[in-house]
């Protein structure tokens, strides 16, 4: 597996919060808080290469060298579970645009089914960040990147929480140019396509629909 484009956070806070997130007894409210916090921490790492230009800034005492963020960001949460990651990102980059992509996984074929797509006519940002806590077979992540590329986006990043090795391979094969940022890579997929040990269904656990 081509792992050079897969970044697994080694930050102690990420490891700590992911452990709380996995616990069966973590209730919905806490689960949502943890998803938001983990999104911020992973987003911080994923955005380390954003482009800056030099500007001067006036302090109360003098002029100081400063920086302007050159890259405009688009956030693409994959519904439903990706929704919980949006607020964490928006706290850091309030000017980001948010485009929703609705994909669900057919429970028999495990293939993604598209049911909603709210993209403007043409891309107006420099970097698109796809958000989805779970990367299982990789079908949803690949489909999201397919849509974005067909739409004309060049720079795409994927930020998730937990991935299965099978899913990472699928993304690396279909989109070797897309870096993937994660809190953990788990052992395997089970016969139902769920990540093991994982955390269960991230959509159901956020929205109380289990
Ligand atoms: C889950 C998850 C991902 C997808 C991952 O969503 O949030 O979107 O499955 O699986 P894949 O890598 O095999 O495509 P789900 O289809 O359960 O929809 P939901 O978020 O609405 O619950």
GROMACS .gro file of C-alpha atoms and ligand atoms in nm:
model
  232
    1UNK     CA    1   0.000   0.000   0.000
    2UNK     CA    2   0.130   0.347  -0.092
    3UNK     CA    3   0.145   0.506   0.252
    4UNK     CA    4   0.340   0.818   0.169
    5UNK     CA    5   0.019   1.016   0.126
    6UNK     CA    6  -0.141   0.885   0.447
    7UNK     CA    7  -0.081   1.094   0.759
    8UNK     CA    8  -0.180   0.939   1.089
    9UNK     CA    9  -0.166   1.191   1.372
   10UNK     CA   10   0.066   1.106   1.657
   11UNK     CA   11  -0.063   1.390   1.875
   12UNK     CA   12  -0.143   1.279   2.231
   13UNK     CA   13  -0.468   1.478   2.236
   14UNK     CA   14  -0.584   1.305   1.920
   15UNK     CA   15  -0.507   0.962   2.065
   16UNK     CA   16  -0.681   1.051   2.392
   17UNK     CA   17  -0.995   1.191   2.229
   18UNK     CA   18  -1.018   0.907   1.978
   19UNK     CA   19  -1.015   0.660   2.267
   20UNK     CA   20  -1.309   0.840   2.429
   21UNK     CA   21  -1.488   0.849   2.094
   22UNK     CA   22  -1.456   0.473   2.045
   23UNK     CA   23  -1.607   0.384   2.384
   24UNK     CA   24  -1.952   0.228   2.358
   25UNK     CA   25  -2.071   0.423   2.661
   26UNK     CA   26  -1.984   0.767   2.519
   27UNK     CA   27  -2.324   0.931   2.473
   28UNK     CA   28  -2.437   1.129   2.166
   29UNK     CA   29  -2.363   1.478   2.305
   30UNK     CA   30  -2.010   1.389   2.407
   31UNK     CA   31  -1.961   1.198   2.082
   32UNK     CA   32  -2.048   1.510   1.880
   33UNK     CA   33  -1.814   1.726   2.091
   34UNK     CA   34  -1.529   1.483   2.038
   35UNK     CA   35  -1.585   1.467   1.661
   36UNK     CA   36  -1.571   1.848   1.648
   37UNK     CA   37  -1.254   1.864   1.859
   38UNK     CA   38  -1.082   1.588   1.661
   39UNK     CA   39  -1.174   1.764   1.337
   40UNK     CA   40  -0.999   2.079   1.464
   41UNK     CA   41  -0.687   1.891   1.568
   42UNK     CA   42  -0.661   1.695   1.243
   43UNK     CA   43  -0.752   2.000   1.039
   44UNK     CA   44  -0.463   2.187   1.197
   45UNK     CA   45  -0.227   1.917   1.069
   46UNK     CA   46  -0.396   1.888   0.729
   47UNK     CA   47  -0.368   2.261   0.662
   48UNK     CA   48   0.001   2.295   0.746
   49UNK     CA   49   0.091   2.352   0.379
   50UNK     CA   50  -0.157   2.628   0.297
   51UNK     CA   51  -0.002   2.910   0.100
   52UNK     CA   52   0.079   3.248   0.253
   53UNK     CA   53   0.180   3.583   0.113
   54UNK     CA   54   0.376   3.847   0.300
   55UNK     CA   55   0.197   4.153   0.431
   56UNK     CA   56   0.283   4.423   0.680
   57UNK     CA   57   0.071   4.468   0.991
   58UNK     CA   58   0.055   4.775   1.214
   59UNK     CA   59   0.091   4.701   1.584
   60UNK     CA   60   0.028   4.979   1.840
   61UNK     CA   61   0.408   5.036   1.835
   62UNK     CA   62   0.534   4.981   1.481
   63UNK     CA   63   0.491   4.795   1.157
   64UNK     CA   64   0.557   4.421   1.177
   65UNK     CA   65   0.597   4.154   0.911
   66UNK     CA   66   0.284   3.938   0.880
   67UNK     CA   67   0.110   3.689   0.654
   68UNK     CA   68  -0.207   3.661   0.452
   69UNK     CA   69  -0.369   3.323   0.383
   70UNK     CA   70  -0.374   3.293   0.005
   71UNK     CA   71  -0.569   2.969  -0.028
   72UNK     CA   72  -0.947   2.979  -0.026
   73UNK     CA   73  -1.086   2.662   0.129
   74UNK     CA   74  -1.390   2.453   0.042
   75UNK     CA   75  -1.517   2.202   0.296
   76UNK     CA   76  -1.702   1.903   0.157
   77UNK     CA   77  -1.875   1.702   0.431
   78UNK     CA   78  -2.003   1.365   0.315
   79UNK     CA   79  -2.352   1.329   0.462
   80UNK     CA   80  -2.437   1.240   0.716
   81UNK     CA   81  -2.139   1.163   0.935
   82UNK     CA   82  -1.910   1.428   0.783
   83UNK     CA   83  -2.144   1.703   0.905
   84UNK     CA   84  -2.007   1.672   1.258
   85UNK     CA   85  -1.660   1.772   1.140
   86UNK     CA   86  -1.766   2.097   0.974
   87UNK     CA   87  -1.794   2.319   1.284
   88UNK     CA   88  -1.443   2.236   1.404
   89UNK     CA   89  -1.303   2.345   1.069
   90UNK     CA   90  -1.519   2.656   1.051
   91UNK     CA   91  -1.393   2.770   1.391
   92UNK     CA   92  -1.043   2.781   1.245
   93UNK     CA   93  -1.130   2.903   0.894
   94UNK     CA   94  -1.459   3.089   0.925
   95UNK     CA   95  -1.440   3.208   0.565
   96UNK     CA   96  -1.443   2.855   0.422
   97UNK     CA   97  -1.721   2.759   0.184
   98UNK     CA   98  -1.919   2.446   0.267
   99UNK     CA   99  -2.055   2.221  -0.005
  100UNK     CA  100  -2.260   1.920   0.097
  101UNK     CA  101  -2.235   1.585  -0.074
  102UNK     CA  102  -2.493   1.321   0.012
  103UNK     CA  103  -2.365   0.966  -0.024
  104UNK     CA  104  -2.487   0.659   0.155
  105UNK     CA  105  -2.350   0.312   0.132
  106UNK     CA  106  -2.580   0.045  -0.006
  107UNK     CA  107  -2.583  -0.214   0.271
  108UNK     CA  108  -2.575  -0.507   0.028
  109UNK     CA  109  -2.327  -0.395  -0.237
  110UNK     CA  110  -2.136  -0.156  -0.005
  111UNK     CA  111  -2.116   0.080  -0.304
  112UNK     CA  112  -2.180   0.453  -0.248
  113UNK     CA  113  -2.514   0.587  -0.368
  114UNK     CA  114  -2.531   0.961  -0.443
  115UNK     CA  115  -2.849   1.135  -0.324
  116UNK     CA  116  -2.754   1.502  -0.282
  117UNK     CA  117  -2.500   1.737  -0.431
  118UNK     CA  118  -2.484   2.109  -0.353
  119UNK     CA  119  -2.186   2.229  -0.556
  120UNK     CA  120  -2.189   2.571  -0.722
  121UNK     CA  121  -2.158   2.588  -1.102
  122UNK     CA  122  -1.781   2.606  -1.088
  123UNK     CA  123  -1.518   2.574  -0.815
  124UNK     CA  124  -1.427   2.905  -0.655
  125UNK     CA  125  -1.168   2.781  -0.405
  126UNK     CA  126  -0.808   2.662  -0.425
  127UNK     CA  127  -0.826   2.364  -0.189
  128UNK     CA  128  -1.112   2.122  -0.121
  129UNK     CA  129  -1.112   1.927   0.204
  130UNK     CA  130  -1.339   1.622   0.207
  131UNK     CA  131  -1.469   1.541   0.556
  132UNK     CA  132  -1.591   1.198   0.666
  133UNK     CA  133  -1.502   1.031   0.997
  134UNK     CA  134  -1.502   0.679   0.854
  135UNK     CA  135  -1.309   0.546   0.553
  136UNK     CA  136  -1.416   0.181   0.527
  137UNK     CA  137  -1.408   0.031   0.176
  138UNK     CA  138  -1.307   0.376   0.051
  139UNK     CA  139  -1.597   0.383  -0.196
  140UNK     CA  140  -1.748   0.704  -0.058
  141UNK     CA  141  -1.414   0.888  -0.043
  142UNK     CA  142  -1.326   0.782  -0.399
  143UNK     CA  143  -1.670   0.886  -0.525
  144UNK     CA  144  -1.641   1.227  -0.354
  145UNK     CA  145  -1.298   1.288  -0.512
  146UNK     CA  146  -1.434   1.173  -0.852
  147UNK     CA  147  -1.712   1.432  -0.827
  148UNK     CA  148  -1.475   1.711  -0.723
  149UNK     CA  149  -1.223   1.635  -0.998
  150UNK     CA  150  -1.495   1.612  -1.265
  151UNK     CA  151  -1.608   1.950  -1.139
  152UNK     CA  152  -1.258   2.095  -1.193
  153UNK     CA  153  -1.094   2.090  -0.848
  154UNK     CA  154  -0.719   2.029  -0.853
  155UNK     CA  155  -0.610   2.026  -0.488
  156UNK     CA  156  -0.807   1.784  -0.271
  157UNK     CA  157  -0.737   1.659   0.081
  158UNK     CA  158  -0.932   1.399   0.276
  159UNK     CA  159  -0.967   1.433   0.652
  160UNK     CA  160  -1.118   1.141   0.841
  161UNK     CA  161  -1.085   0.984   1.182
  162UNK     CA  162  -1.051   0.608   1.131
  163UNK     CA  163  -0.967   0.412   0.816
  164UNK     CA  164  -0.941   0.048   0.723
  165UNK     CA  165  -0.633  -0.062   0.525
  166UNK     CA  166  -0.862  -0.177   0.239
  167UNK     CA  167  -1.012   0.171   0.208
  168UNK     CA  168  -0.674   0.343   0.211
  169UNK     CA  169  -0.560   0.118  -0.071
  170UNK     CA  170  -0.870   0.201  -0.275
  171UNK     CA  171  -0.814   0.576  -0.231
  172UNK     CA  172  -0.441   0.550  -0.306
  173UNK     CA  173  -0.518   0.357  -0.625
  174UNK     CA  174  -0.795   0.584  -0.753
  175UNK     CA  175  -0.656   0.918  -0.629
  176UNK     CA  176  -0.283   0.890  -0.552
  177UNK     CA  177  -0.261   1.272  -0.544
  178UNK     CA  178  -0.506   1.307  -0.253
  179UNK     CA  179  -0.339   1.315   0.090
  180UNK     CA  180  -0.536   1.147   0.368
  181UNK     CA  181  -0.524   1.272   0.729
  182UNK     CA  182  -0.645   1.041   1.005
  183UNK     CA  183  -0.645   0.973   1.377
  184UNK     CA  184  -0.595   0.597   1.331
  185UNK     CA  185  -0.573   0.309   1.085
  186UNK     CA  186  -0.759   0.009   1.222
  187UNK     CA  187  -0.715  -0.361   1.169
  188UNK     CA  188  -0.970  -0.463   0.906
  189UNK     CA  189  -1.324  -0.458   0.770
  190UNK     CA  190  -1.573  -0.717   0.892
  191UNK     CA  191  -1.814  -0.911   0.666
  192UNK     CA  192  -2.061  -0.618   0.679
  193UNK     CA  193  -1.800  -0.367   0.569
  194UNK     CA  194  -1.764  -0.211   0.918
  195UNK     CA  195  -1.425  -0.104   1.045
  196UNK     CA  196  -1.297  -0.327   1.327
  197UNK     CA  197  -1.245  -0.228   1.602
  198UNK     CA  198  -1.366   0.114   1.478
  199UNK     CA  199  -1.636   0.295   1.672
  200UNK     CA  200  -1.959   0.165   1.519
  201UNK     CA  201  -2.169   0.385   1.289
  202UNK     CA  202  -2.046   0.744   1.319
  203UNK     CA  203  -2.368   0.884   1.168
  204UNK     CA  204  -2.596   0.695   1.406
  205UNK     CA  205  -2.381   0.776   1.709
  206UNK     CA  206  -2.385   1.151   1.631
  207UNK     CA  207  -2.751   1.177   1.550
  208UNK     CA  208  -2.903   0.923   1.789
  209UNK     CA  209  -3.044   0.699   1.517
  210UNK     CA  210  -2.885   0.370   1.618
  211LIG     C1  211  -2.058   0.567   0.640
  211LIG     C2  212  -1.944   0.664   0.666
  211LIG     C3  213  -1.887   0.690   0.529
  211LIG     C4  214  -1.907   0.556   0.461
  211LIG     C5  215  -1.777   0.482   0.467
  211LIG     O1  216  -2.169   0.637   0.596
  211LIG     O2  217  -1.981   0.782   0.730
  211LIG     O3  218  -1.956   0.791   0.458
  211LIG     O4  219  -2.007   0.484   0.535
  211LIG     O5  220  -1.787   0.364   0.396
  211LIG     P1  221  -1.706   0.335   0.264
  211LIG     O6  222  -1.566   0.380   0.284
  211LIG     O7  223  -1.717   0.185   0.252
  211LIG     O8  224  -1.774   0.406   0.150
  211LIG     P2  225  -2.312   0.569   0.578
  211LIG     O9  226  -2.328   0.511   0.441
  211LIG    O10  227  -2.336   0.475   0.691
  211LIG    O11  228  -2.409   0.691   0.583
  211LIG     P3  229  -2.443   0.789   0.706
  211LIG    O12  230  -2.322   0.876   0.727
  211LIG    O13  231  -2.560   0.865   0.655
  211LIG    O14  232  -2.475   0.705   0.827
   0.00000   0.00000   0.00000
